[in-house]
PDB file of C-alpha atoms and ligand atoms in Angstrom:
ATOM      1  CA  MET R 262     144.426  12.878  -0.216  1.00 36.00           C
ATOM      2  CA  LYS R 263     143.086  11.608  -3.501  1.00 40.00           C
ATOM      3  CA  ILE R 264     142.414   8.077  -2.523  1.00 43.00           C
ATOM      4  CA  PHE R 265     139.716   7.474  -5.095  1.00 45.00           C
ATOM      5  CA  ASP R 266     141.723   8.471  -8.123  1.00 43.00           C
ATOM      6  CA  GLY R 267     141.873   5.620 -10.569  1.00 43.00           C
ATOM      7  CA  PHE R 268     138.370   4.320 -10.132  1.00 47.00           C
ATOM      8  CA  ASN R 269     134.934   5.732  -9.651  1.00 48.00           C
ATOM      9  CA  GLU R 270     132.895   5.298  -6.546  1.00 51.00           C
ATOM     10  CA  LEU R 271     129.625   3.563  -7.289  1.00 51.00           C
ATOM     11  CA  LEU R 272     127.044   5.750  -8.905  1.00 52.00           C
ATOM     12  CA  PHE R 273     124.107   3.842  -7.459  1.00 54.00           C
ATOM     13  CA  PRO R 274     122.982   3.409  -3.859  1.00 60.00           C
ATOM     14  CA  GLU R 275     124.914   0.574  -2.290  1.00 68.00           C
ATOM     15  CA  GLU R 276     122.525  -0.508   0.416  1.00 74.00           C
ATOM     16  CA  GLY R 277     120.684  -3.624  -0.641  1.00 87.00           C
ATOM     17  CA  ILE R 278     123.138  -4.450  -3.422  1.00 93.00           C
ATOM     18  CA  CYS R 279     125.703  -7.237  -3.349  1.00 95.00           C
ATOM     19  CA  LEU R 280     128.935  -5.619  -4.433  1.00 95.00           C
ATOM     20  CA  PHE R 281     130.377  -8.974  -5.469  1.00 96.00           C
ATOM     21  CA  CYS R 282     127.676  -9.985  -7.959  1.00 96.00           C
ATOM     22  CA  GLY R 283     125.429  -6.938  -8.307  1.00 93.00           C
ATOM     23  CA  SER R 284     122.250  -8.705  -7.193  1.00 94.00           C
ATOM     24  CA  GLU R 285     119.658  -6.884  -5.142  1.00 92.00           C
ATOM     25  CA  GLY R 286     117.575  -8.240  -2.325  1.00 87.00           C
ATOM     26  CA  GLU R 287     116.645  -8.456   1.314  1.00 86.00           C
ATOM     27  CA  ASP R 288     119.328 -11.006   2.098  1.00 89.00           C
ATOM     28  CA  ILE R 289     122.246  -8.654   1.541  1.00 94.00           C
ATOM     29  CA  LYS R 290     124.338  -8.012   4.610  1.00 93.00           C
ATOM     30  CA  ASN R 291     127.573  -6.040   4.653  1.00 94.00           C
ATOM     31  CA  TYR R 292     127.460  -5.728   0.835  1.00 95.00           C
ATOM     32  CA  ILE R 293     127.344  -9.509   0.325  1.00 96.00           C
ATOM     33  CA  CYS R 294     124.340 -11.633  -0.728  1.00 96.00           C
ATOM     34  CA  ASN R 295     123.573 -15.138   0.499  1.00 96.00           C
ATOM     35  CA  TYR R 296     124.659 -16.692  -2.795  1.00 96.00           C
ATOM     36  CA  CYS R 297     128.091 -15.082  -2.634  1.00 97.00           C
ATOM     37  CA  ARG R 298     128.326 -15.782   1.098  1.00 97.00           C
ATOM     38  CA  ASP R 299     127.755 -19.464   0.341  1.00 97.00           C
ATOM     39  CA  ASN R 300     130.689 -19.318  -2.043  1.00 97.00           C
ATOM     40  CA  MET R 301     133.042 -18.245   0.724  1.00 97.00           C
ATOM     41  CA  GLU R 302     134.422 -20.616   3.293  1.00 97.00           C
ATOM     42  CA  TYR R 303     135.533 -18.930   6.490  1.00 97.00           C
ATOM     43  CA  LEU R 304     138.544 -20.546   8.093  1.00 97.00           C
ATOM     44  CA  ASN R 305     139.744 -17.686  10.334  1.00 97.00           C
ATOM     45  CA  ARG R 306     142.952 -19.634  10.453  1.00 96.00           C
ATOM     46  CA  GLU R 307     146.015 -18.705  12.404  1.00 95.00           C
ATOM     47  CA  VAL R 308     149.229 -19.793  10.698  1.00 93.00           C
ATOM     48  CA  ASP R 309     152.755 -20.126  11.963  1.00 92.00           C
ATOM     49  CA  LEU R 310     154.974 -18.376   9.441  1.00 92.00           C
ATOM     50  CA  GLY R 311     158.079 -19.157  11.467  1.00 92.00           C
ATOM     51  CA  SER R 312     158.985 -15.526  11.987  1.00 94.00           C
ATOM     52  CA  PRO R 313     160.299 -14.206  15.315  1.00 96.00           C
ATOM     53  CA  TYR R 314     158.976 -10.790  14.300  1.00 96.00           C
ATOM     54  CA  LEU R 315     155.377 -11.742  13.838  1.00 96.00           C
ATOM     55  CA  GLY R 316     152.752 -12.263  16.532  1.00 95.00           C
ATOM     56  CA  LYS R 317     149.538 -13.728  15.196  1.00 94.00           C
ATOM     57  CA  ALA R 318     149.162 -14.245  11.455  1.00 96.00           C
ATOM     58  CA  VAL R 319     145.575 -14.940  10.473  1.00 97.00           C
ATOM     59  CA  TYR R 320     143.677 -15.252   7.248  1.00 97.00           C
ATOM     60  CA  SER R 321     139.934 -15.266   6.749  1.00 98.00           C
ATOM     61  CA  LEU R 322     138.898 -17.452   3.832  1.00 98.00           C
ATOM     62  CA  PHE R 323     139.743 -20.715   2.176  1.00 97.00           C
ATOM     63  CA  TYR R 324     141.422 -19.938  -1.157  1.00 96.00           C
ATOM     64  CA  ASN R 325     138.887 -20.899  -3.815  1.00 95.00           C
ATOM     65  CA  GLU R 326     137.993 -19.759  -7.319  1.00 96.00           C
ATOM     66  CA  PHE R 327     135.344 -17.357  -6.043  1.00 97.00           C
ATOM     67  CA  ILE R 328     137.593 -15.280  -3.801  1.00 97.00           C
ATOM     68  CA  ARG R 329     140.562 -15.607  -6.156  1.00 95.00           C
ATOM     69  CA  GLU R 330     138.505 -13.973  -8.892  1.00 96.00           C
ATOM     70  CA  LYS R 331     137.173 -11.197  -6.648  1.00 97.00           C
ATOM     71  CA  ILE R 332     140.672 -10.283  -5.444  1.00 95.00           C
ATOM     72  CA  TYR R 333     141.935 -10.354  -9.027  1.00 93.00           C
ATOM     73  CA  LEU R 334     139.165  -7.984 -10.159  1.00 95.00           C
ATOM     74  CA  TYR R 335     139.874  -5.752  -7.195  1.00 94.00           C
ATOM     75  CA  LYS R 336     143.619  -5.530  -7.798  1.00 89.00           C
ATOM     76  CA  TYR R 337     143.928  -5.583 -11.539  1.00 89.00           C
ATOM     77  CA  GLU R 338     140.582  -4.741 -13.129  1.00 90.00           C
ATOM     78  CA  ASN R 339     139.759  -1.513 -11.351  1.00 87.00           C
ATOM     79  CA  TYR R 340     136.942  -2.894  -9.203  1.00 92.00           C
ATOM     80  CA  GLY R 341     138.146  -0.584  -6.463  1.00 91.00           C
ATOM     81  CA  TYR R 342     134.827  -0.493  -4.617  1.00 93.00           C
ATOM     82  CA  LEU R 343     135.283  -4.128  -3.597  1.00 96.00           C
ATOM     83  CA  TYR R 344     137.278  -2.833  -0.638  1.00 96.00           C
ATOM     84  CA  LYS R 345     133.945  -2.711   1.197  1.00 96.00           C
ATOM     85  CA  PRO R 346     132.876  -6.371   1.117  1.00 97.00           C
ATOM     86  CA  LEU R 347     136.530  -7.422   1.400  1.00 98.00           C
ATOM     87  CA  GLY R 348     136.896  -5.175   4.456  1.00 98.00           C
ATOM     88  CA  GLU R 349     133.768  -6.733   5.944  1.00 97.00           C
ATOM     89  CA  ILE R 350     135.300 -10.187   5.553  1.00 98.00           C
ATOM     90  CA  LEU R 351     138.317  -9.070   7.592  1.00 98.00           C
ATOM     91  CA  ILE R 352     136.164  -7.390  10.232  1.00 97.00           C
ATOM     92  CA  LYS R 353     134.300 -10.654  10.790  1.00 97.00           C
ATOM     93  CA  THR R 354     137.615 -12.441  11.320  1.00 97.00           C
ATOM     94  CA  ILE R 355     138.900  -9.694  13.602  1.00 97.00           C
ATOM     95  CA  TYR R 356     135.904 -10.166  15.896  1.00 95.00           C
ATOM     96  CA  GLU R 357     135.986 -13.930  15.794  1.00 95.00           C
ATOM     97  CA  LYS R 358     139.705 -14.119  16.512  1.00 93.00           C
ATOM     98  CA  ASN R 359     139.621 -11.266  19.014  1.00 91.00           C
ATOM     99  CA  LEU R 360     142.302  -9.445  17.051  1.00 91.00           C
ATOM    100  CA  THR R 361     141.423  -5.950  18.198  1.00 85.00           C
ATOM    101  CA  GLU R 362     142.567  -6.602  21.735  1.00 85.00           C
ATOM    102  CA  ASN R 363     145.387  -4.165  22.404  1.00 87.00           C
ATOM    103  CA  ILE R 364     145.741  -3.069  18.780  1.00 95.00           C
ATOM    104  CA  ASP R 365     146.888   0.567  18.720  1.00 97.00           C
ATOM    105  CA  ILE R 366     147.252   1.066  14.975  1.00 97.00           C
ATOM    106  CA  ILE R 367     146.161  -0.543  11.735  1.00 98.00           C
ATOM    107  CA  THR R 368     148.422  -0.364   8.725  1.00 98.00           C
ATOM    108  CA  TYR R 369     148.849  -2.198   5.401  1.00 97.00           C
ATOM    109  CA  VAL R 370     151.434  -3.666   3.070  1.00 96.00           C
ATOM    110  CA  PRO R 371     152.631  -0.715   1.000  1.00 95.00           C
ATOM    111  CA  ILE R 372     153.102  -0.790  -2.746  1.00 93.00           C
ATOM    112  CA  HIS R 373     155.688   1.289  -4.578  1.00 92.00           C
ATOM    113  CA  ARG R 374     154.533   4.813  -5.413  1.00 91.00           C
ATOM    114  CA  ARG R 375     155.055   4.122  -9.106  1.00 90.00           C
ATOM    115  CA  ARG R 376     152.744   1.114  -8.988  1.00 88.00           C
ATOM    116  CA  LYS R 377     150.221   3.086  -6.956  1.00 90.00           C
ATOM    117  CA  ALA R 378     150.321   5.866  -9.546  1.00 90.00           C
ATOM    118  CA  ILE R 379     149.566   3.385 -12.310  1.00 87.00           C
ATOM    119  CA  ARG R 380     146.867   1.475 -10.436  1.00 85.00           C
ATOM    120  CA  GLY R 381     145.440   4.590  -8.820  1.00 87.00           C
ATOM    121  CA  TYR R 382     145.151   2.989  -5.405  1.00 89.00           C
ATOM    122  CA  ASN R 383     146.796   0.548  -3.062  1.00 93.00           C
ATOM    123  CA  GLN R 384     144.332  -2.289  -2.598  1.00 91.00           C
ATOM    124  CA  SER R 385     145.443  -3.163   0.932  1.00 95.00           C
ATOM    125  CA  GLU R 386     145.424   0.496   1.988  1.00 96.00           C
ATOM    126  CA  LEU R 387     141.780   0.928   0.969  1.00 96.00           C
ATOM    127  CA  ILE R 388     140.760  -2.172   2.892  1.00 97.00           C
ATOM    128  CA  ALA R 389     142.811  -1.098   5.932  1.00 98.00           C
ATOM    129  CA  LYS R 390     141.207   2.331   5.831  1.00 97.00           C
ATOM    130  CA  TYR R 391     137.747   0.800   5.775  1.00 97.00           C
ATOM    131  CA  VAL R 392     138.551  -1.551   8.669  1.00 97.00           C
ATOM    132  CA  SER R 393     140.149   1.254  10.679  1.00 97.00           C
ATOM    133  CA  LYS R 394     137.103   3.452  10.263  1.00 97.00           C
ATOM    134  CA  SER R 395     134.640   0.683  11.068  1.00 96.00           C
ATOM    135  CA  LEU R 396     136.487  -0.358  14.225  1.00 96.00           C
ATOM    136  CA  ASP R 397     137.552   3.136  15.238  1.00 96.00           C
ATOM    137  CA  ILE R 398     141.221   2.209  15.430  1.00 97.00           C
ATOM    138  CA  PRO R 399     143.700   4.737  13.980  1.00 97.00           C
ATOM    139  CA  LEU R 400     145.151   4.048  10.532  1.00 98.00           C
ATOM    140  CA  SER R 401     148.812   4.650   9.859  1.00 97.00           C
ATOM    141  CA  ARG R 402     149.389   5.781   6.276  1.00 96.00           C
ATOM    142  CA  GLU R 403     152.612   6.244   4.368  1.00 94.00           C
ATOM    143  CA  LYS R 404     154.879   5.742   7.376  1.00 96.00           C
ATOM    144  CA  LEU R 405     155.836   2.241   6.341  1.00 97.00           C
ATOM    145  CA  ILE R 406     156.798   2.588   2.696  1.00 96.00           C
ATOM    146  CA  ARG R 407     158.080   0.459  -0.142  1.00 94.00           C
ATOM    147  CA  VAL R 408     161.324   1.861  -1.480  1.00 93.00           C
ATOM    148  CA  LYS R 409     161.939  -0.714  -4.190  1.00 87.00           C
ATOM    149  CA  ASN R 410     159.557  -1.670  -6.943  1.00 84.00           C
ATOM    150  CA  THR R 411     160.035  -5.426  -6.991  1.00 78.00           C
ATOM    151  CA  LYS R 412     158.872  -8.125  -9.342  1.00 74.00           C
ATOM    152  CA  PRO R 413     155.469  -9.508  -8.361  1.00 73.00           C
ATOM    153  CA  GLN R 414     156.027 -12.175  -5.710  1.00 72.00           C
ATOM    154  CA  ASN R 415     153.633 -14.606  -7.372  1.00 73.00           C
ATOM    155  CA  LYS R 416     156.047 -15.020 -10.289  1.00 76.00           C
ATOM    156  CA  LEU R 417     158.844 -16.269  -8.039  1.00 80.00           C
ATOM    157  CA  ASN R 418     159.732 -19.402  -6.137  1.00 83.00           C
ATOM    158  CA  ARG R 419     160.043 -19.454  -2.355  1.00 79.00           C
ATOM    159  CA  TYR R 420     163.789 -18.715  -2.228  1.00 82.00           C
ATOM    160  CA  ASP R 421     163.568 -15.887  -4.747  1.00 84.00           C
ATOM    161  CA  ARG R 422     160.614 -14.400  -2.906  1.00 79.00           C
ATOM    162  CA  ILE R 423     162.687 -14.004   0.247  1.00 79.00           C
ATOM    163  CA  LYS R 424     165.604 -12.494  -1.734  1.00 81.00           C
ATOM    164  CA  ASN R 425     163.265 -10.290  -3.757  1.00 82.00           C
ATOM    165  CA  ILE R 426     161.718  -8.715  -0.668  1.00 85.00           C
ATOM    166  CA  GLU R 427     164.853  -7.941   1.359  1.00 86.00           C
ATOM    167  CA  GLY R 428     165.417  -4.237   1.933  1.00 89.00           C
ATOM    168  CA  VAL R 429     162.204  -3.322   0.150  1.00 93.00           C
ATOM    169  CA  PHE R 430     160.458  -1.574   3.056  1.00 96.00           C
ATOM    170  CA  LYS R 431     161.444   1.431   5.103  1.00 96.00           C
ATOM    171  CA  ILE R 432     160.034   3.399   8.014  1.00 97.00           C
ATOM    172  CA  VAL R 433     159.801   7.141   7.447  1.00 95.00           C
ATOM    173  CA  ASP R 434     158.597   8.105  10.917  1.00 89.00           C
ATOM    174  CA  SER R 435     159.416   5.675  13.712  1.00 88.00           C
ATOM    175  CA  ILE R 436     157.520   7.678  16.349  1.00 94.00           C
ATOM    176  CA  GLU R 437     154.358   6.476  14.639  1.00 95.00           C
ATOM    177  CA  PHE R 438     155.069   2.870  15.604  1.00 97.00           C
ATOM    178  CA  GLU R 439     157.201   3.135  18.721  1.00 97.00           C
ATOM    179  CA  ASN R 440     155.994   0.802  21.441  1.00 97.00           C
ATOM    180  CA  LYS R 441     152.700   0.216  19.604  1.00 97.00           C
ATOM    181  CA  GLU R 442     150.829  -2.967  18.835  1.00 97.00           C
ATOM    182  CA  ILE R 443     150.146  -3.032  15.121  1.00 98.00           C
ATOM    183  CA  LEU R 444     147.759  -4.939  12.904  1.00 98.00           C
ATOM    184  CA  ILE R 445     149.036  -5.075   9.337  1.00 98.00           C
ATOM    185  CA  ILE R 446     146.624  -5.898   6.528  1.00 97.00           C
ATOM    186  CA  ASP R 447     147.413  -7.702   3.300  1.00 96.00           C
ATOM    187  CA  ASP R 448     145.076  -8.981   0.602  1.00 94.00           C
ATOM    188  CA  ILE R 449     146.535 -12.407  -0.051  1.00 93.00           C
ATOM    189  CA  THR R 450     149.571 -14.131   1.385  1.00 89.00           C
ATOM    190  CA  THR R 451     151.437 -16.972  -0.219  1.00 83.00           C
ATOM    191  CA  THR R 452     154.710 -17.743   1.517  1.00 84.00           C
ATOM    192  CA  GLY R 453     154.276 -14.869   3.942  1.00 90.00           C
ATOM    193  CA  ALA R 454     157.657 -13.427   2.880  1.00 91.00           C
ATOM    194  CA  THR R 455     156.225  -9.940   2.337  1.00 92.00           C
ATOM    195  CA  ILE R 456     154.342  -9.758   5.606  1.00 95.00           C
ATOM    196  CA  LYS R 457     157.321 -11.135   7.539  1.00 95.00           C
ATOM    197  CA  GLU R 458     159.597  -8.489   6.062  1.00 95.00           C
ATOM    198  CA  CYS R 459     157.101  -5.758   6.974  1.00 97.00           C
ATOM    199  CA  ALA R 460     156.927  -7.065  10.552  1.00 97.00           C
ATOM    200  CA  LYS R 461     160.714  -7.138  10.777  1.00 97.00           C
ATOM    201  CA  VAL R 462     161.024  -3.533   9.628  1.00 97.00           C
ATOM    202  CA  LEU R 463     158.202  -2.373  11.919  1.00 98.00           C
ATOM    203  CA  LEU R 464     159.965  -3.926  14.909  1.00 97.00           C
ATOM    204  CA  GLU R 465     163.585  -3.157  14.074  1.00 97.00           C
ATOM    205  CA  GLU R 466     163.268   0.289  12.543  1.00 97.00           C
ATOM    206  CA  GLY R 467     159.878   1.325  13.863  1.00 97.00           C
ATOM    207  CA  HIS R 468     160.467  -0.071  17.376  1.00 97.00           C
ATOM    208  CA  ALA R 469     156.953  -1.457  17.437  1.00 97.00           C
ATOM    209  CA  LYS R 470     155.963  -3.569  20.416  1.00 97.00           C
ATOM    210  CA  LYS R 471     154.117  -6.261  18.482  1.00 97.00           C
ATOM    211  CA  VAL R 472     152.917  -6.928  14.936  1.00 97.00           C
ATOM    212  CA  ASP R 473     149.943  -9.106  14.022  1.00 97.00           C
ATOM    213  CA  ALA R 474     148.997  -9.776  10.410  1.00 97.00           C
ATOM    214  CA  LEU R 475     145.673 -10.324   8.708  1.00 97.00           C
ATOM    215  CA  ALA R 476     144.918 -11.299   5.118  1.00 97.00           C
ATOM    216  CA  ILE R 477     141.753 -12.193   3.238  1.00 98.00           C
ATOM    217  CA  THR R 478     143.048 -15.494   1.988  1.00 97.00           C
ATOM    218  CA  SER R 479     146.200 -17.503   1.592  1.00 94.00           C
ATOM    219  CA  GLY R 480     147.476 -19.285  -1.477  1.00 84.00           C
ATOM    220  CA  MET R 481     149.756 -21.241   0.808  1.00 69.00           C
ATOM    221  CA  LYS R 482     149.720 -25.005   0.490  1.00 58.00           C
ATOM    222  CA  LEU R 483     149.024 -26.269   3.970  1.00 47.00           C
TER     223      LEU R 483
HETATM  224 ZN1   ZN U 633     126.317 -11.676  -4.500  1.00 64.25          ZN
END
């Protein structure tokens, strides 16, 4: 598994350094300094996405310029190591919302293998891996896959997003999910169309028992 292809791990010791802004100091906890922490607003909000396939859908932070920029750098500018502070944000929400109760497996929204080859990593997979390791809950990798390389959802309107995402995901090994309670991780949700489609496939093809979803933030207008 060459998960770190595409970006370099940090070449300096990470303890005592804020991975968001690079500052050093005593106040750094979970790779985030007080200044950056003050720029994040925790909502830990549960949203109703109107899907019969989805259990809880929760996101951690209010969508502001600070977190928008960090996620952008993480996804598109090769700041791959940001999976650590971003993972810590999710872990905080998981504890506060009691999301680990009964969770058997953690998984993530897959990207198409062609996009992964270009980017070098799947941003949600890295975060899910970090969360899985920290919480000691098994990670399911490459069993829920994306079979179509779609247009980015953020370029589309609500109707086209739903159309764009239909038939995009597939289960390659249903035994992995059968009768399991699954937590699926995404970086940012907007209409929730992607996460709803994943939940549908996990239940219908994967015969999962329950699917909860967790994202860092939501661009949704509420
Ligand atoms: Zn900072």
